Amino acid sequence: MKTRILAAMLAMTAAGATGGAPALADEFSPAVVFDQGGKFDKSFNEAAYNGAERFKKETGTAYREFEITNEGQREQAMRTLVRRGASVIVAVGFSQTAAVEKVAKESPNTKFCLIDDKLAAPNVQSVTFKEEEGSFLVGMAAALASKSGKVGFIGGMDIPLIRNFLTGYEQGVKHVAAADEVFVNMTGTTPAAWNDPGRGAELAKSQFGRGADVVFAAAGATGLGVLQAAADAGKLSIGVDSNQNHVHPGKVLTSMVKRVDVVVYDCMKSAKDGSWKAGHRVVGLKEDGVGYALDDNNRKLITPEIEAKLEEAKKQIIAGSLAVKPYQP
């Protein structure tokens, strides 16, 4: 029954994306499987959505999509998209690795792009990011903006990926102010940790109570609670993945941006124009795969002096003269 319902949902999504007609064998038909938290999480999934929308706008090619709401849907969704003629399927998030590995093996003529994990297969392109490099820069910004000498970090699910954000952030803070304290909380150990704004707000308030005046949220939709709590308390927050400066203008110091949008766009574009290649690649500051966000919403917070220090560190990291260590379990 669940399989039939899922197939029906995908059929409706596909019809909406293609004007009601299924894709023909010779038509290019891309698809995206969003991870838990939803495509409008203002973070990781939404960055992927923006990349897909950019592809659709520039090429006039619609795409199919599916939003995962429970673990059991991943393989079913991908198989249904394959049956409906998907040329390339973008799987958003490391938690989709097992499903991609299995379905890609079953479907050798379909291309897959896996974001945030490494997977070797002849029809899979996987992309990971140097989160530690972008987090180093926002850690510097936090220390430079802090008046208390105490800053915080709130992660989502306690996994090596989020620990990589943390280790870069801590290095950036200490690079500026070796004596500063960094408070750390993880939201949980299950996928539910990505979508619990209330818990994020609680953790942020706890850190503010201990003296933190800047908190970095690397927690998906849970981070929205952190940003809200910071705005309410008159403190500063740091967004993640997408540019979240606009969520609370003047209250979000900056955002550590992962260019998931560019990766999704490039995957679809290369698959369409014939330049797509399987394999694994890692993107960091040098490849413009990570960075920090600066716009009208936080221009007054990131002063020219802070910006100059961040840009100098960025140049040094790219040149290799300033080493940022990734997380080591």
Backbone as numpy.savetxt, mean C-alpha at the origin, in Angstrom:
# Nx Ny Nz CAx CAy CAz Cx Cy Cz
-22.91 -23.60 -3.16 -23.73 -22.39 -3.16 -22.88 -21.13 -3.16
-21.82 -21.13 -2.29 -20.94 -19.96 -2.20 -20.26 -19.70 -3.53
-19.85 -20.80 -4.21 -19.17 -20.65 -5.50 -20.10 -20.02 -6.52
-21.39 -20.46 -6.53 -22.34 -19.89 -7.49 -22.59 -18.41 -7.21
-22.68 -18.06 -5.92 -22.90 -16.65 -5.57 -21.72 -15.80 -6.00
-20.49 -16.30 -5.73 -19.29 -15.55 -6.11 -19.23 -15.37 -7.62
-19.55 -16.43 -8.36 -19.52 -16.35 -9.82 -20.52 -15.31 -10.31
-21.68 -15.28 -9.68 -22.70 -14.31 -10.07 -22.24 -12.89 -9.79
-21.58 -12.69 -8.63 -21.09 -11.36 -8.28 -20.05 -10.89 -9.29
-19.14 -11.79 -9.64 -18.11 -11.43 -10.61 -18.72 -11.16 -11.98
-19.74 -11.93 -12.33 -20.39 -11.71 -13.62 -21.01 -10.33 -13.69
-21.64 -9.91 -12.59 -22.25 -8.58 -12.56 -21.18 -7.50 -12.63
-20.05 -7.70 -11.88 -18.96 -6.73 -11.92 -18.40 -6.63 -13.32
-18.21 -7.80 -13.95 -17.65 -7.81 -15.30 -18.58 -7.14 -16.29
-19.88 -7.39 -16.15 -20.83 -6.77 -17.06 -20.79 -5.27 -16.93
-20.66 -4.79 -15.71 -20.60 -3.34 -15.49 -19.36 -2.74 -16.09
-18.26 -3.50 -16.09 -17.00 -2.96 -16.59 -16.91 -3.01 -18.09
-17.65 -3.92 -18.73 -17.47 -4.10 -20.17 -18.72 -3.75 -20.95
-19.68 -3.12 -20.28 -20.88 -2.72 -20.99 -21.87 -3.85 -21.17
-21.71 -4.96 -20.39 -22.68 -6.04 -20.43 -22.26 -7.22 -21.27
-21.17 -7.11 -22.02 -20.75 -8.22 -22.88 -19.50 -8.88 -22.34
-19.44 -10.22 -22.35 -18.23 -10.89 -21.90 -17.10 -10.64 -22.89
-15.87 -10.73 -22.39 -14.72 -10.46 -23.25 -14.56 -11.55 -24.30
-14.23 -11.17 -25.51 -13.91 -12.12 -26.56 -12.47 -12.57 -26.38
-12.15 -13.69 -27.01 -10.82 -14.28 -26.82 -9.70 -13.35 -27.24
-9.93 -12.53 -28.26 -8.86 -11.68 -28.76 -8.89 -10.28 -28.13
-9.78 -10.04 -27.16 -9.84 -8.75 -26.50 -8.91 -8.74 -25.29
-8.30 -7.57 -25.02 -7.48 -7.45 -23.82 -8.38 -7.13 -22.65
-8.31 -7.94 -21.63 -9.23 -7.81 -20.49 -8.46 -7.92 -19.17
-8.09 -6.80 -18.56 -7.39 -6.83 -17.28 -8.37 -6.95 -16.12
-7.85 -7.37 -14.96 -8.68 -7.50 -13.78 -7.85 -7.21 -12.53
-8.54 -6.80 -11.47 -7.89 -6.53 -10.19 -8.66 -7.26 -9.09
-7.91 -7.94 -8.21 -8.51 -8.53 -7.02 -7.97 -7.74 -5.83
-8.84 -6.91 -5.23 -8.44 -6.09 -4.09 -8.41 -6.94 -2.82
-7.56 -6.54 -1.88 -7.45 -7.27 -0.64 -8.51 -6.80 0.36
-8.55 -7.43 1.51 -9.51 -7.05 2.54 -9.27 -5.61 2.99
-10.34 -4.94 3.32 -10.27 -3.53 3.66 -10.99 -2.67 2.65
-11.16 -3.22 1.43 -11.94 -2.50 0.41 -11.11 -1.57 -0.44
-11.59 -1.34 -1.66 -10.81 -0.53 -2.60 -10.82 0.95 -2.24
-11.70 1.37 -1.34 -11.73 2.77 -0.91 -11.23 2.91 0.53
-10.15 2.21 0.85 -9.58 2.27 2.21 -8.70 3.50 2.42
-8.58 4.34 1.39 -7.74 5.54 1.41 -6.27 5.20 1.66
-5.90 3.96 1.37 -4.54 3.51 1.64 -4.07 2.59 0.52
-3.68 1.37 0.87 -3.05 0.44 -0.06 -3.96 0.05 -1.22
-5.17 -0.44 -0.90 -6.10 -0.83 -1.96 -6.48 0.33 -2.85
-6.69 1.49 -2.25 -7.12 2.64 -3.03 -6.02 3.11 -3.99
-4.77 2.93 -3.58 -3.66 3.25 -4.48 -3.72 2.35 -5.70
-4.01 1.06 -5.48 -4.15 0.12 -6.60 -5.32 0.51 -7.50
-6.42 0.89 -6.88 -7.60 1.34 -7.63 -7.26 2.54 -8.51
-6.51 3.49 -7.95 -6.13 4.69 -8.72 -5.28 4.32 -9.93
-4.41 3.34 -9.77 -3.60 2.90 -10.90 -4.44 2.26 -11.99
-5.41 1.45 -11.59 -6.30 0.81 -12.56 -7.17 1.85 -13.27
-7.63 2.83 -12.51 -8.45 3.89 -13.11 -7.65 4.73 -14.10
-6.39 4.97 -13.76 -5.53 5.72 -14.69 -5.37 4.94 -16.00
-5.17 3.63 -15.89 -5.04 2.79 -17.09 -6.31 2.86 -17.92
-7.45 2.74 -17.26 -8.73 2.78 -17.98 -8.93 4.12 -18.68
-8.58 5.20 -17.98 -8.77 6.54 -18.55 -7.86 6.77 -19.75
-6.61 6.34 -19.64 -5.65 6.61 -20.72 -5.81 5.70 -21.92
-6.27 4.47 -21.71 -6.35 3.51 -22.81 -7.77 3.27 -23.30
-8.76 3.66 -22.48 -10.14 3.39 -22.85 -10.52 1.92 -22.64
-9.66 1.18 -21.95 -9.91 -0.24 -21.70 -10.43 -0.44 -20.29
-11.62 -1.00 -20.17 -12.20 -1.25 -18.86 -11.54 -2.46 -18.20
-11.72 -2.58 -16.91 -11.16 -3.71 -16.19 -12.22 -4.31 -15.27
-12.06 -5.57 -14.96 -12.94 -6.23 -13.99 -12.29 -6.10 -12.61
-13.10 -6.26 -11.57 -12.57 -6.13 -10.22 -13.33 -7.01 -9.26
-12.68 -7.34 -8.15 -13.35 -8.05 -7.07 -12.72 -7.64 -5.76
-13.56 -7.41 -4.74 -13.07 -7.03 -3.42 -13.22 -8.21 -2.47
-12.11 -8.68 -1.95 -12.11 -9.82 -1.03 -12.72 -9.41 0.31
-13.64 -10.22 0.81 -14.21 -9.97 2.13 -13.89 -11.10 3.11
-13.46 -12.27 2.57 -13.00 -13.34 3.45 -11.95 -14.18 2.72
-11.17 -14.90 3.50 -10.02 -15.62 2.97 -10.37 -16.61 1.86
-11.53 -17.24 1.99 -11.89 -18.28 1.05 -12.22 -17.82 -0.36
-12.31 -16.51 -0.56 -12.74 -16.00 -1.87 -11.61 -15.84 -2.87
-10.38 -15.84 -2.42 -9.26 -15.49 -3.30 -9.17 -16.40 -4.53
-9.01 -17.69 -4.29 -8.87 -18.62 -5.41 -10.12 -18.63 -6.29
-11.28 -18.64 -5.66 -12.54 -18.66 -6.43 -12.63 -17.45 -7.35
-12.30 -16.27 -6.81 -12.38 -15.05 -7.61 -11.44 -15.11 -8.80
-10.21 -15.54 -8.56 -9.23 -15.59 -9.65 -9.62 -16.61 -10.71
-10.11 -17.77 -10.29 -10.52 -18.78 -11.27 -11.69 -18.28 -12.11
-12.62 -17.59 -11.48 -13.76 -17.07 -12.22 -13.32 -16.01 -13.22
-12.38 -15.16 -12.82 -11.86 -14.14 -13.74 -11.13 -14.78 -14.92
-10.39 -15.86 -14.65 -9.72 -16.59 -15.73 -10.75 -17.15 -16.70
-11.79 -17.77 -16.17 -12.83 -18.36 -17.03 -13.53 -17.30 -17.87
-13.62 -16.10 -17.34 -14.29 -15.03 -18.08 -13.35 -14.28 -19.02
-12.13 -14.79 -19.17 -11.25 -14.27 -20.21 -10.26 -13.21 -19.78
-9.97 -13.09 -18.50 -8.99 -12.09 -18.06 -7.63 -12.34 -18.69
-7.05 -11.30 -19.25 -5.72 -11.41 -19.86 -4.63 -11.31 -18.81
-4.84 -10.43 -17.84 -3.89 -10.24 -16.75 -4.69 -9.95 -15.48
-4.29 -10.56 -14.38 -4.96 -10.36 -13.10 -3.96 -9.78 -12.11
-4.30 -8.62 -11.56 -3.47 -7.98 -10.55 -3.99 -8.39 -9.17
-3.15 -9.03 -8.38 -3.51 -9.46 -7.03 -2.87 -8.49 -6.05
-3.71 -7.75 -5.33 -3.24 -6.69 -4.45 -2.99 -7.22 -3.05
-1.73 -7.33 -2.66 -1.41 -7.71 -1.29 -0.74 -9.07 -1.15
0.18 -9.15 -0.19 0.95 -10.37 0.05 0.08 -11.55 0.44
-1.08 -11.29 1.03 -1.94 -12.38 1.49 -2.55 -13.16 0.33
-2.36 -12.69 -0.90 -2.90 -13.38 -2.06 -1.87 -14.30 -2.72
-0.69 -14.40 -2.12 0.40 -15.17 -2.73 0.02 -16.62 -2.99
-0.50 -17.29 -1.99 -0.83 -18.71 -2.14 -1.87 -18.92 -3.25
-2.87 -18.04 -3.30 -3.90 -18.17 -4.33 -3.32 -17.93 -5.71
-2.45 -16.93 -5.85 -1.83 -16.65 -7.15 -0.98 -17.83 -7.58
-0.20 -18.36 -6.67 0.67 -19.50 -7.00 -0.13 -20.68 -7.54
-1.25 -20.96 -6.90 -2.08 -22.10 -7.29 -2.80 -21.86 -8.61
-3.47 -20.70 -8.72 -4.28 -20.43 -9.90 -3.40 -20.15 -11.12
-2.25 -19.52 -10.92 -1.34 -19.26 -12.04 -0.83 -20.56 -12.63
-0.58 -21.55 -11.78 -0.11 -22.86 -12.26 -1.20 -23.54 -13.06
-2.44 -23.36 -12.66 -3.58 -23.96 -13.37 -3.89 -23.22 -14.68
-3.44 -21.96 -14.77 -3.83 -21.09 -15.90 -2.60 -20.49 -16.56
-1.80 -21.30 -17.23 -0.53 -20.83 -17.80 -0.65 -19.74 -18.87
-1.84 -19.59 -19.45 -2.02 -18.58 -20.50 -2.49 -17.23 -19.96
-2.69 -17.16 -18.66 -3.11 -15.90 -18.03 -1.93 -15.30 -17.28
-1.73 -14.01 -17.42 -0.66 -13.31 -16.70 -1.17 -12.87 -15.33
-0.28 -12.88 -14.35 -0.62 -12.43 -13.00 0.43 -11.44 -12.51
-0.03 -10.43 -11.80 0.88 -9.49 -11.15 0.58 -9.53 -9.65
1.57 -9.90 -8.86 1.42 -9.99 -7.41 2.13 -8.82 -6.76
1.40 -8.06 -5.96 1.97 -6.88 -5.32 2.25 -7.15 -3.85
3.47 -6.87 -3.44 3.91 -6.94 -2.05 4.44 -8.31 -1.62
4.78 -9.16 -2.57 5.43 -10.42 -2.22 6.21 -10.93 -3.42
7.09 -11.88 -3.16 7.92 -12.46 -4.22 7.42 -13.84 -4.56
7.27 -14.10 -5.86 6.79 -15.40 -6.31 7.39 -15.71 -7.68
8.05 -16.84 -7.78 8.68 -17.24 -9.04 7.77 -18.19 -9.79
7.32 -17.77 -10.96 6.49 -18.59 -11.84 6.57 -17.97 -13.23
6.47 -18.77 -14.29 6.65 -18.25 -15.65 5.61 -17.25 -16.11
4.45 -17.22 -15.45 3.40 -16.27 -15.84 3.05 -15.31 -14.71
4.01 -15.09 -13.79 3.78 -14.19 -12.67 4.87 -13.12 -12.61
4.42 -11.88 -12.48 5.32 -10.75 -12.21 5.03 -10.31 -10.78
6.07 -10.30 -9.93 5.86 -9.90 -8.54 6.70 -8.67 -8.22
6.14 -7.81 -7.39 6.79 -6.54 -7.06 6.76 -6.33 -5.56
7.91 -6.02 -4.98 7.99 -5.63 -3.57 8.63 -4.26 -3.48
8.51 -3.65 -2.31 8.94 -2.27 -2.11 9.98 -2.19 -0.99
10.82 -1.19 -1.08 11.75 -0.90 0.01 11.07 0.08 0.97
10.12 -0.47 1.74 9.37 0.37 2.68 10.28 1.09 3.66
11.39 0.44 3.98 12.30 1.04 4.97 12.86 2.38 4.50
13.02 2.56 3.19 13.59 3.81 2.69 12.60 4.96 2.82
11.36 4.74 2.40 10.35 5.79 2.55 10.05 6.07 4.01
10.04 5.02 4.83 9.76 5.19 6.25 10.89 5.92 6.97
12.10 5.75 6.49 13.24 6.49 7.06 13.00 7.99 6.92
12.53 8.41 5.75 12.30 9.84 5.52 11.18 10.40 6.39
10.09 9.64 6.54 9.01 10.16 7.38 9.38 10.07 8.86
10.29 9.16 9.20 10.82 9.12 10.57 11.64 10.36 10.86
12.43 10.78 9.89 13.15 12.04 10.02 12.19 13.20 10.21
11.14 13.22 9.39 10.16 14.31 9.47 9.50 14.34 10.84
9.18 13.16 11.38 8.55 13.08 12.69 9.45 13.68 13.76
10.72 13.30 13.74 11.66 13.80 14.74 11.88 15.30 14.60
11.93 15.76 13.36 12.15 17.19 13.12 10.94 18.03 13.53
9.75 17.45 13.44 8.53 18.19 13.79 8.15 18.04 15.26
8.65 17.00 15.92 8.26 16.73 17.31 8.83 17.78 18.27
7.99 18.15 19.20 8.43 19.09 20.24 8.68 18.37 21.56
8.15 17.16 21.68 8.30 16.41 22.93 9.46 15.44 22.93
9.99 15.15 21.75 11.05 14.15 21.67 10.50 12.74 21.80
9.17 12.61 21.62 8.52 11.31 21.70 7.56 11.16 20.52
7.78 10.12 19.73 6.94 9.88 18.56 6.43 8.44 18.60
5.40 8.15 17.80 4.80 6.83 17.85 4.70 6.15 16.50
4.49 4.84 16.58 4.26 4.01 15.39 3.14 3.03 15.72
2.12 2.98 14.86 1.04 2.01 15.03 0.93 1.20 13.75
1.23 -0.09 13.88 1.18 -0.98 12.73 -0.14 -1.72 12.68
-0.42 -2.33 11.55 -1.62 -3.14 11.41 -1.35 -4.55 11.91
-1.36 -5.50 11.01 -1.07 -6.89 11.37 0.43 -7.03 11.63
0.78 -7.70 12.72 2.19 -7.82 13.12 2.88 -8.87 12.26
3.44 -8.41 11.15 4.11 -9.27 10.18 5.42 -8.59 9.74
6.34 -9.34 9.14 7.61 -8.75 8.72 7.46 -7.51 7.83
6.46 -7.50 6.95 6.24 -6.34 6.08 6.05 -5.06 6.88
5.23 -5.12 7.93 4.97 -3.93 8.74 6.18 -3.64 9.63
6.87 -4.67 10.06 8.11 -4.45 10.81 9.14 -3.72 9.96
9.06 -3.88 8.64 9.97 -3.18 7.75 9.69 -1.67 7.75
8.39 -1.31 7.78 8.04 0.10 7.95 8.63 0.63 9.25
8.44 -0.15 10.31 8.88 0.27 11.64 10.38 0.47 11.71
11.15 -0.48 11.20 12.60 -0.38 11.34 13.15 0.82 10.56
12.55 1.12 9.39 12.97 2.30 8.65 12.62 3.58 9.39
11.42 3.60 9.95 10.94 4.75 10.72 11.85 5.03 11.91
12.18 3.98 12.66 13.05 4.14 13.83 14.43 4.66 13.43
14.96 4.15 12.34 16.27 4.62 11.87 16.22 6.10 11.48
15.12 6.51 10.85 14.99 7.91 10.47 14.89 8.83 11.66
14.12 8.40 12.67 14.00 9.20 13.90 15.37 9.35 14.56
16.08 8.25 14.72 17.37 8.26 15.41 18.44 9.00 14.61
18.28 9.03 13.29 19.23 9.76 12.44 19.20 11.25 12.76
18.02 11.73 13.13 17.84 13.15 13.46 18.08 13.42 14.94
17.53 12.56 15.79 17.59 12.78 17.24 17.76 11.44 17.95
19.00 11.08 18.23 19.33 9.77 18.79 18.63 9.50 20.12
18.30 10.54 20.86 17.70 10.35 22.19 16.18 10.28 22.16
15.57 10.53 21.01 14.10 10.50 20.93 13.56 9.10 21.21
12.37 9.05 21.82 11.70 7.78 22.08 10.71 7.47 20.96
10.61 6.18 20.63 9.63 5.73 19.65 8.73 4.70 20.31
7.45 5.04 20.48 6.47 4.10 21.04 5.93 3.24 19.92
5.75 1.95 20.18 5.31 1.02 19.13 4.14 0.18 19.60
3.10 0.13 18.77 1.97 -0.78 19.00 1.57 -1.41 17.67
1.25 -2.69 17.70 0.67 -3.38 16.55 -0.81 -3.63 16.86
-1.64 -3.54 15.85 -3.08 -3.65 16.08 -3.53 -5.08 16.35
-2.90 -6.07 15.70 -3.32 -7.45 15.90 -2.48 -8.43 15.11
-2.89 -9.68 15.12 -2.13 -10.73 14.44 -2.96 -11.46 13.38
-4.13 -10.91 13.07 -5.00 -11.49 12.04 -5.33 -10.40 11.01
-5.87 -10.78 9.84 -6.21 -9.78 8.83 -7.19 -8.71 9.31
-7.92 -8.98 10.37 -8.85 -7.98 10.91 -8.11 -6.73 11.38
-6.82 -6.85 11.61 -6.01 -5.71 12.08 -5.93 -4.59 11.06
-6.26 -4.89 9.80 -6.19 -3.86 8.76 -7.43 -2.99 8.72
-8.48 -3.38 9.40 -9.75 -2.67 9.23 -10.45 -2.45 10.57
-9.73 -1.81 11.50 -10.27 -1.55 12.84 -9.91 -0.13 13.27
-10.55 0.89 12.67 -10.24 2.28 13.01 -10.42 2.60 14.49
-11.41 1.96 15.11 -11.63 2.22 16.54 -10.43 1.82 17.38
-9.88 0.66 17.09 -8.70 0.20 17.81 -7.50 1.09 17.50
-7.39 1.53 16.26 -6.32 2.44 15.89 -6.37 3.72 16.70
-7.58 4.25 16.86 -7.77 5.48 17.64 -7.38 5.26 19.10
-7.76 4.11 19.66 -7.42 3.80 21.05 -5.90 3.76 21.26
-5.22 3.09 20.36 -3.76 2.98 20.47 -3.10 4.35 20.34
-3.62 5.18 19.42 -3.07 6.52 19.24 -3.25 7.36 20.50
-4.44 7.31 21.09 -4.70 8.07 22.31 -3.77 7.64 23.44
-3.50 6.33 23.51 -2.58 5.82 24.52 -1.18 6.39 24.35
-0.73 6.44 23.10 0.60 6.99 22.84 0.65 8.49 23.10
-0.41 9.19 22.76 -0.46 10.63 23.06 -0.41 10.84 24.58
-1.07 9.96 25.31 -1.06 10.06 26.76 0.32 9.86 27.36
1.18 9.17 26.64 2.55 8.94 27.09 3.51 10.04 26.62
2.97 11.00 25.86 3.79 12.14 25.46 4.11 12.26 23.99
3.70 11.27 23.18 3.97 11.35 21.74 3.18 12.51 21.13
3.81 13.21 20.20 3.07 14.28 19.50 3.04 14.08 17.99
3.69 13.01 17.50 3.60 12.62 16.09 3.49 11.10 16.05
2.51 10.57 15.30 2.34 9.12 15.22 2.19 8.69 13.76
2.96 7.69 13.38 2.94 7.11 12.03 2.05 5.87 12.05
1.05 5.85 11.20 0.12 4.72 11.12 0.39 3.92 9.85
0.89 2.70 10.00 1.09 1.79 8.87 0.13 0.63 9.07
-1.15 0.89 8.87 -2.17 -0.07 9.31 -3.39 -0.15 8.41
-3.26 0.23 7.14 -4.42 0.17 6.25 -5.55 1.05 6.74
-6.78 0.55 6.65 -7.94 1.34 7.06 -7.95 1.61 8.56
-7.27 0.79 9.35 -7.15 1.04 10.79 -6.48 2.38 11.05
-5.58 2.75 10.15 -4.86 4.01 10.30 -5.76 5.23 10.25
-6.94 5.10 9.64 -7.85 6.24 9.58 -8.28 6.66 10.98
-8.38 5.68 11.88 -8.69 5.99 13.27 -7.56 6.72 13.95
-6.33 6.37 13.59 -5.15 7.04 14.14 -5.12 8.49 13.68
-5.37 8.70 12.39 -5.37 10.06 11.85 -6.45 10.92 12.49
-7.63 10.31 12.72 -8.73 11.04 13.34 -8.39 11.39 14.78
-7.83 10.44 15.52 -7.48 10.68 16.92 -6.44 11.78 17.04
-5.48 11.80 16.12 -4.44 12.83 16.14 -5.05 14.20 15.88
-5.94 14.28 14.91 -6.59 15.56 14.59 -7.41 16.05 15.78
-8.11 15.13 16.43 -8.94 15.50 17.58 -8.10 15.99 18.77
-6.92 15.40 18.90 -6.06 15.72 20.06 -5.12 16.89 19.79
-5.14 17.42 18.58 -4.22 18.51 18.25 -2.80 18.03 18.06
-2.65 16.74 17.71 -1.33 16.17 17.44 -1.16 15.97 15.94
-0.02 15.43 15.55 0.25 15.19 14.14 0.28 13.70 13.85
-0.18 13.33 12.68 -0.12 11.94 12.23 0.68 11.86 10.94
1.02 10.64 10.56 1.69 10.37 9.29 0.91 9.26 8.60
0.47 9.53 7.37 -0.31 8.55 6.62 0.58 7.52 5.93
-0.07 6.59 5.23 0.70 5.50 4.63 0.10 5.05 3.30
0.96 4.52 2.45 0.63 3.94 1.15 0.14 4.99 0.15
-1.09 5.48 0.31 -1.57 6.59 -0.52 -1.23 7.91 0.17
-1.31 9.00 -0.58 -1.16 10.32 0.02 -2.41 10.61 0.83
-2.28 10.60 2.16 -3.43 10.82 3.05 -3.42 12.22 3.66
-2.60 13.11 3.13 -2.51 14.46 3.69 -3.86 15.17 3.70
-4.70 14.86 2.72 -5.99 15.55 2.57 -7.04 15.07 3.57
-6.79 13.93 4.23 -7.80 13.38 5.13 -8.09 14.34 6.28
-7.02 14.95 6.81 -7.16 15.99 7.84 -6.13 17.08 7.52
-6.46 17.97 6.60 -5.50 18.99 6.16 -4.91 19.76 7.33
-3.59 19.90 7.32 -2.92 20.65 8.37 -2.67 19.85 9.63
-3.16 18.61 9.67 -2.98 17.74 10.84 -2.16 16.49 10.49
-2.04 16.19 9.20 -1.23 15.06 8.75 0.12 15.61 8.30
1.17 15.28 9.05 2.50 15.83 8.77 2.96 15.50 7.36
2.80 14.24 6.97 3.12 13.77 5.62 2.59 12.36 5.50
2.83 11.73 4.38 2.43 10.33 4.18 3.58 9.58 3.54
3.81 8.35 4.01 4.82 7.50 3.38 4.13 6.81 2.21
4.47 7.23 1.02 3.76 6.77 -0.17 4.44 5.56 -0.79
3.65 4.50 -1.01 4.08 3.36 -1.82 3.37 3.48 -3.15
4.12 3.54 -4.24 3.50 3.81 -5.54 2.87 2.55 -6.12
1.93 2.00 -5.37 1.17 0.85 -5.83 0.40 1.22 -7.09
-0.03 2.47 -7.18 -0.76 2.92 -8.36 0.09 2.78 -9.63
1.35 3.14 -9.52 2.25 3.04 -10.68 2.48 1.58 -11.07
2.64 0.73 -10.06 2.88 -0.70 -10.31 1.68 -1.33 -11.02
0.47 -1.01 -10.56 -0.74 -1.56 -11.19 -0.87 -1.05 -12.62
-0.67 0.24 -12.80 -0.74 0.83 -14.14 0.27 0.17 -15.07
1.52 0.05 -14.61 2.58 -0.52 -15.44 2.29 -1.97 -15.81
1.73 -2.70 -14.84 1.40 -4.10 -15.10 0.37 -4.22 -16.22
-0.70 -3.45 -16.12 -1.74 -3.50 -17.13 -1.24 -2.98 -18.48
-0.52 -1.88 -18.43 -0.04 -1.25 -19.67 0.92 -2.17 -20.41
1.87 -2.76 -19.68 2.85 -3.64 -20.33 2.19 -4.91 -20.86
1.18 -5.42 -20.15 0.48 -6.60 -20.63 -0.29 -6.28 -21.91
-0.79 -5.06 -22.00 -1.55 -4.66 -23.19 -0.63 -4.41 -24.39
0.53 -3.77 -24.14 1.38 -3.42 -25.28 2.42 -4.49 -25.63
2.43 -5.58 -24.87 3.32 -6.69 -25.21 4.69 -6.67 -24.57
4.94 -5.74 -23.67 6.26 -5.64 -23.05 6.32 -6.28 -21.65
5.22 -6.87 -21.23 5.13 -7.50 -19.91 6.15 -8.62 -19.76
6.79 -8.70 -18.61 7.76 -9.76 -18.34 7.51 -10.36 -16.96
7.68 -11.66 -16.89 7.59 -12.34 -15.60 8.85 -12.06 -14.81
8.80 -12.34 -13.50 9.97 -12.13 -12.66 9.66 -11.23 -11.48
10.66 -11.04 -10.64 10.50 -10.24 -9.43 11.33 -8.97 -9.53
10.75 -7.87 -9.08 11.52 -6.62 -9.00 11.21 -5.91 -7.69
12.20 -5.16 -7.24 12.09 -4.42 -5.99 12.22 -2.94 -6.32
11.32 -2.12 -5.79 11.36 -0.68 -6.07 11.50 0.11 -4.78
12.36 1.12 -4.82 12.59 1.96 -3.66 12.63 3.42 -4.06
13.41 4.23 -3.34 13.51 5.65 -3.66 14.08 5.88 -5.06
15.07 5.09 -5.43 15.72 5.26 -6.72 14.73 5.09 -7.87
13.81 4.14 -7.71 12.83 3.84 -8.76 11.54 4.64 -8.59
11.51 5.56 -7.63 10.31 6.33 -7.30 9.17 5.40 -6.87
9.56 4.29 -6.22 8.56 3.34 -5.75 8.03 3.68 -4.37
8.79 4.46 -3.61 8.37 4.93 -2.29 8.79 6.39 -2.15
8.27 7.05 -1.13 8.64 8.45 -0.92 7.77 9.07 0.15
7.83 10.38 0.25 6.96 11.09 1.19 6.14 12.11 0.42
4.96 12.42 0.94 4.03 13.29 0.22 4.12 14.74 0.70
4.21 15.64 -0.25 4.24 17.07 0.04 3.27 17.77 -0.90
2.29 18.45 -0.33 1.30 19.16 -1.14 0.76 20.35 -0.35
-0.28 20.98 -0.85 -0.83 22.16 -0.18 -1.38 21.85 1.21
-1.78 20.59 1.43 -2.36 20.22 2.71 -1.36 20.17 3.86
-0.08 19.95 3.54 0.93 19.87 4.61 2.11 20.79 4.37
1.96 21.72 3.41 3.06 22.60 3.07 3.55 23.41 4.27
2.64 23.83 5.13 3.03 24.63 6.29 3.69 23.79 7.38
3.46 22.48 7.34 4.05 21.60 8.35 5.46 21.16 7.97
5.65 20.87 6.68 6.98 20.52 6.19 7.65 21.81 5.73
8.36 22.43 6.64 9.00 23.71 6.35 10.11 23.53 5.33
10.57 24.60 4.69 11.68 24.49 3.75 12.92 23.85 4.39
13.13 24.11 5.68 14.29 23.54 6.37 14.13 22.02 6.50
12.95 21.57 6.88 12.71 20.13 6.98 12.82 19.48 5.60
12.20 20.10 4.61 12.24 19.55 3.26 13.67 19.40 2.77
14.50 20.40 3.03 15.90 20.35 2.58 16.63 19.16 3.21
16.37 18.90 4.48 17.02 17.77 5.16 16.52 16.43 4.61
15.23 16.36 4.33 14.68 15.13 3.77 15.22 14.87 2.37
15.30 15.91 1.58 15.80 15.75 0.21 17.28 15.37 0.18
18.05 15.92 1.12 19.47 15.56 1.19 19.63 14.10 1.57
18.84 13.65 2.54 18.89 12.24 2.95 18.45 11.34 1.79
17.44 11.76 1.07 16.95 10.99 -0.08 18.06 10.81 -1.11
18.77 11.88 -1.41 19.88 11.80 -2.37 20.96 10.85 -1.88
21.25 10.91 -0.59 22.29 10.05 -0.04 21.88 8.58 -0.07
20.61 8.30 0.21 20.13 6.92 0.17 20.21 6.37 -1.26
19.77 7.18 -2.21 19.82 6.76 -3.62 21.26 6.53 -4.07
22.16 7.40 -3.62 23.57 7.29 -4.00 24.28 6.15 -3.28
23.68 5.67 -2.19 24.30 4.59 -1.43 25.21 5.03 -0.31
25.32 6.34 -0.09 26.18 6.84 0.98 25.48 6.84 2.34
24.16 6.68 2.34 23.41 6.56 3.58 22.64 5.24 3.52
23.01 4.32 4.36 22.42 2.97 4.32 21.23 2.88 5.26
20.12 2.35 4.73 18.93 2.09 5.54 18.74 0.58 5.58
18.79 0.01 6.75 18.71 -1.44 6.88 17.25 -1.91 6.87
16.95 -2.95 6.11 15.59 -3.52 6.16 15.43 -4.36 7.41
14.22 -4.73 7.69 13.91 -5.55 8.86 14.51 -6.94 8.71
15.14 -7.41 9.78 15.68 -8.76 9.80 15.01 -9.54 10.93
14.19 -10.55 10.58 13.48 -11.33 11.62 14.46 -11.98 12.61
